[in-house]
Amino acid sequence: MPLDQPDAAARRFLFVLGSSRAEGNTETLARQAAARLPAEVEQRWIRLDDLPLPAFSDVRHAGGPGYAEPTGNERLLLDATVAATDVVIVSPLYWYSVSAATKLYLDYWSPWLRVPGVDFKARMRGRTMWAITVIGEEDPAKADPLLGTLRLTADYLGMRWGGELVGYADRPGDIRADADALAAAERFFTP
Ligand SMILES: Cc1cc2nc3c(=O)[nH]c(=O)nc-3n(C[C@H](O)[C@H](O)[C@H](O)COP(=O)(O)O)c2cc1C
């Protein structure tokens, strides 16, 4: 759904920051892209390290009462996720995939699919997922597993794929030297 349509005011973007360092390259790239969002689009930024989740435990087939009603940080993340029309996964490439914090957040989508009353799948259907990542090696193919993980996850939930933004950088601030990524960020959400 283009962001220059009159309904832009109804869009609520959730930026999920998955780096294990603050103000890293991925966040810088995401903020560059977000600066071009129309002013009426709501933005919410969440740093996963600020909202730690317990280790994930799969109780689907354990025969007990199933997953507990989400509380604490899990509840906050669930509420923020279902409130968003657009979920922007902002994760550096860690070992060719999303960061551990990002993966843990996505693992929790599994219980959210099953907690009675949440209707996670129905609520996420038709929403949009976007991916912003920064990788250390100047080879975009290295980001394919991360992008595949996110695209397939979006697909499973019936979400649209908004697009991907990939930058190259290693030390914090290096992303400022990736002119192509910064230019791509400018037109990422609003081509
Ligand atoms: C645990 C870890 C694993 C990494 N794995 C990869 C990798 O597989 N491929 C790659 O190109 N860069 C890898 N990097 C480099 C980061 O992607 C790069 O430094 C990036 O700029 C970090 O983003 P940030 O500043 O937003 O945290 C890794 C870095 C760390 C800390």
PDB file of N, CA, C and O and ligand atoms in Angstrom, residues 19-21 24-27 92-96 134-137 142 169-172, ligand 1:
ATOM      1  N   SER A  19      19.936  -5.091  17.091  1.00  0.00           N
ATOM      2  CA  SER A  19      21.388  -5.129  17.306  1.00  0.00           C
ATOM      3  C   SER A  19      21.692  -5.264  18.792  1.00  0.00           C
ATOM      4  O   SER A  19      20.903  -4.845  19.636  1.00  0.00           O
ATOM      5  N   SER A  20      22.850  -5.823  19.107  1.00  0.00           N
ATOM      6  CA  SER A  20      23.243  -5.923  20.512  1.00  0.00           C
ATOM      7  C   SER A  20      24.084  -4.722  20.929  1.00  0.00           C
ATOM      8  O   SER A  20      24.668  -4.718  22.009  1.00  0.00           O
ATOM      9  N   ARG A  21      24.131  -3.672  20.062  1.00  0.00           N
ATOM     10  CA  ARG A  21      24.737  -2.413  20.491  1.00  0.00           C
ATOM     11  C   ARG A  21      23.807  -1.271  20.068  1.00  0.00           C
ATOM     12  O   ARG A  21      23.133  -1.360  19.039  1.00  0.00           O
ATOM     13  N   GLY A  24      23.981   1.538  16.473  1.00  0.00           N
ATOM     14  CA  GLY A  24      24.868   0.879  15.519  1.00  0.00           C
ATOM     15  C   GLY A  24      24.496   1.243  14.093  1.00  0.00           C
ATOM     16  O   GLY A  24      23.639   2.107  13.845  1.00  0.00           O
ATOM     17  N   ASN A  25      25.121   0.573  13.162  1.00  0.00           N
ATOM     18  CA  ASN A  25      24.925   0.882  11.742  1.00  0.00           C
ATOM     19  C   ASN A  25      23.495   0.603  11.270  1.00  0.00           C
ATOM     20  O   ASN A  25      22.934   1.371  10.480  1.00  0.00           O
ATOM     21  N   THR A  26      22.931  -0.489  11.763  1.00  0.00           N
ATOM     22  CA  THR A  26      21.591  -0.860  11.300  1.00  0.00           C
ATOM     23  C   THR A  26      20.573   0.184  11.755  1.00  0.00           C
ATOM     24  O   THR A  26      19.696   0.591  10.991  1.00  0.00           O
ATOM     25  N   GLU A  27      20.718   0.603  13.010  1.00  0.00           N
ATOM     26  CA  GLU A  27      19.801   1.624  13.528  1.00  0.00           C
ATOM     27  C   GLU A  27      19.974   2.938  12.756  1.00  0.00           C
ATOM     28  O   GLU A  27      18.990   3.592  12.407  1.00  0.00           O
ATOM     29  N   PRO A  92      21.171  -6.412  12.410  1.00  0.00           N
ATOM     30  CA  PRO A  92      22.436  -6.658  11.707  1.00  0.00           C
ATOM     31  C   PRO A  92      22.514  -8.125  11.287  1.00  0.00           C
ATOM     32  O   PRO A  92      21.789  -8.974  11.831  1.00  0.00           O
ATOM     33  N   LEU A  93      23.373  -8.402  10.334  1.00  0.00           N
ATOM     34  CA  LEU A  93      23.615  -9.795   9.958  1.00  0.00           C
ATOM     35  C   LEU A  93      24.572 -10.402  10.977  1.00  0.00           C
ATOM     36  O   LEU A  93      25.687  -9.923  11.159  1.00  0.00           O
ATOM     37  N   TYR A  94      24.105 -11.406  11.671  1.00  0.00           N
ATOM     38  CA  TYR A  94      24.928 -12.162  12.612  1.00  0.00           C
ATOM     39  C   TYR A  94      24.978 -13.597  12.095  1.00  0.00           C
ATOM     40  O   TYR A  94      23.948 -14.285  12.082  1.00  0.00           O
ATOM     41  N   TRP A  95      26.133 -14.034  11.718  1.00  0.00           N
ATOM     42  CA  TRP A  95      26.295 -15.397  11.195  1.00  0.00           C
ATOM     43  C   TRP A  95      25.211 -15.703  10.144  1.00  0.00           C
ATOM     44  O   TRP A  95      24.497 -16.686  10.232  1.00  0.00           O
ATOM     45  N   TYR A  96      25.123 -14.811   9.192  1.00  0.00           N
ATOM     46  CA  TYR A  96      24.268 -14.983   8.008  1.00  0.00           C
ATOM     47  C   TYR A  96      22.778 -15.024   8.331  1.00  0.00           C
ATOM     48  O   TYR A  96      21.970 -15.392   7.486  1.00  0.00           O
ATOM     49  N   VAL A 134      22.438  -4.572   8.024  1.00  0.00           N
ATOM     50  CA  VAL A 134      23.785  -4.137   7.645  1.00  0.00           C
ATOM     51  C   VAL A 134      24.699  -5.338   7.796  1.00  0.00           C
ATOM     52  O   VAL A 134      24.609  -6.092   8.771  1.00  0.00           O
ATOM     53  N   ILE A 135      25.560  -5.518   6.797  1.00  0.00           N
ATOM     54  CA  ILE A 135      26.439  -6.673   6.790  1.00  0.00           C
ATOM     55  C   ILE A 135      27.890  -6.193   6.654  1.00  0.00           C
ATOM     56  O   ILE A 135      28.147  -5.123   6.108  1.00  0.00           O
ATOM     57  N   GLY A 136      28.801  -6.994   7.153  1.00  0.00           N
ATOM     58  CA  GLY A 136      30.203  -6.594   7.174  1.00  0.00           C
ATOM     59  C   GLY A 136      30.921  -6.836   5.857  1.00  0.00           C
ATOM     60  O   GLY A 136      31.894  -6.156   5.538  1.00  0.00           O
ATOM     61  N   GLU A 137      30.434  -7.804   5.104  1.00  0.00           N
ATOM     62  CA  GLU A 137      31.086  -8.158   3.837  1.00  0.00           C
ATOM     63  C   GLU A 137      30.359  -7.501   2.671  1.00  0.00           C
ATOM     64  O   GLU A 137      29.128  -7.501   2.657  1.00  0.00           O
ATOM     65  N   LYS A 142      25.273 -12.478   0.874  1.00  0.00           N
ATOM     66  CA  LYS A 142      25.471 -12.967   2.248  1.00  0.00           C
ATOM     67  C   LYS A 142      24.244 -12.688   3.122  1.00  0.00           C
ATOM     68  O   LYS A 142      24.063 -13.315   4.163  1.00  0.00           O
ATOM     69  N   ALA A 169      28.793  -2.210   6.411  1.00  0.00           N
ATOM     70  CA  ALA A 169      29.529  -1.463   7.431  1.00  0.00           C
ATOM     71  C   ALA A 169      29.956  -2.428   8.519  1.00  0.00           C
ATOM     72  O   ALA A 169      29.330  -3.479   8.701  1.00  0.00           O
ATOM     73  N   ASP A 170      30.981  -2.047   9.245  1.00  0.00           N
ATOM     74  CA  ASP A 170      31.416  -2.916  10.332  1.00  0.00           C
ATOM     75  C   ASP A 170      31.475  -2.163  11.658  1.00  0.00           C
ATOM     76  O   ASP A 170      30.717  -2.440  12.569  1.00  0.00           O
ATOM     77  N   ARG A 171      32.383  -1.161  11.756  1.00  0.00           N
ATOM     78  CA  ARG A 171      32.454  -0.391  12.996  1.00  0.00           C
ATOM     79  C   ARG A 171      31.292   0.603  13.046  1.00  0.00           C
ATOM     80  O   ARG A 171      30.829   1.056  11.997  1.00  0.00           O
ATOM     81  N   PRO A 172      30.826   0.951  14.265  1.00  0.00           N
ATOM     82  CA  PRO A 172      29.735   1.929  14.358  1.00  0.00           C
ATOM     83  C   PRO A 172      30.101   3.212  13.600  1.00  0.00           C
ATOM     84  O   PRO A 172      31.231   3.698  13.713  1.00  0.00           O
TER      85      PRO A 172
HETATM   86  C1  LIG B   1      28.084 -11.963  16.353  1.00  0.00           C
HETATM   87  C2  LIG B   1      28.364 -11.285  15.031  1.00  0.00           C
HETATM   88  C3  LIG B   1      28.219 -12.011  13.867  1.00  0.00           C
HETATM   89  C4  LIG B   1      28.424 -11.401  12.625  1.00  0.00           C
HETATM   90  N1  LIG B   1      28.240 -12.149  11.507  1.00  0.00           N
HETATM   91  C5  LIG B   1      28.408 -11.570  10.296  1.00  0.00           C
HETATM   92  C6  LIG B   1      28.183 -12.328   9.099  1.00  0.00           C
HETATM   93  O1  LIG B   1      27.819 -13.492   9.117  1.00  0.00           O
HETATM   94  N2  LIG B   1      28.403 -11.716   7.902  1.00  0.00           N
HETATM   95  C7  LIG B   1      28.782 -10.403   7.816  1.00  0.00           C
HETATM   96  O2  LIG B   1      28.939  -9.896   6.716  1.00  0.00           O
HETATM   97  N3  LIG B   1      28.964  -9.654   8.940  1.00  0.00           N
HETATM   98  C8  LIG B   1      28.798 -10.196  10.167  1.00  0.00           C
HETATM   99  N4  LIG B   1      28.977  -9.447  11.311  1.00  0.00           N
HETATM  100  C9  LIG B   1      29.301  -8.002  11.183  1.00  0.00           C
HETATM  101  C10 LIG B   1      28.077  -7.120  11.412  1.00  0.00           C
HETATM  102  O3  LIG B   1      27.022  -7.475  10.554  1.00  0.00           O
HETATM  103  C11 LIG B   1      28.459  -5.646  11.178  1.00  0.00           C
HETATM  104  O4  LIG B   1      29.485  -5.269  12.075  1.00  0.00           O
HETATM  105  C12 LIG B   1      27.290  -4.688  11.316  1.00  0.00           C
HETATM  106  O5  LIG B   1      27.744  -3.381  10.940  1.00  0.00           O
HETATM  107  C13 LIG B   1      26.760  -4.621  12.729  1.00  0.00           C
HETATM  108  O6  LIG B   1      25.601  -3.807  12.749  1.00  0.00           O
HETATM  109  P1  LIG B   1      25.236  -2.862  13.995  1.00  0.00           P
HETATM  110  O7  LIG B   1      26.285  -1.787  14.056  1.00  0.00           O
HETATM  111  O8  LIG B   1      23.877  -2.334  13.681  1.00  0.00           O
HETATM  112  O9  LIG B   1      25.244  -3.730  15.223  1.00  0.00           O
HETATM  113  C14 LIG B   1      28.799 -10.021  12.559  1.00  0.00           C
HETATM  114  C15 LIG B   1      28.965  -9.310  13.757  1.00  0.00           C
HETATM  115  C16 LIG B   1      28.762  -9.932  14.976  1.00  0.00           C
HETATM  116  C17 LIG B   1      28.937  -9.116  16.257  1.00  0.00           C
END
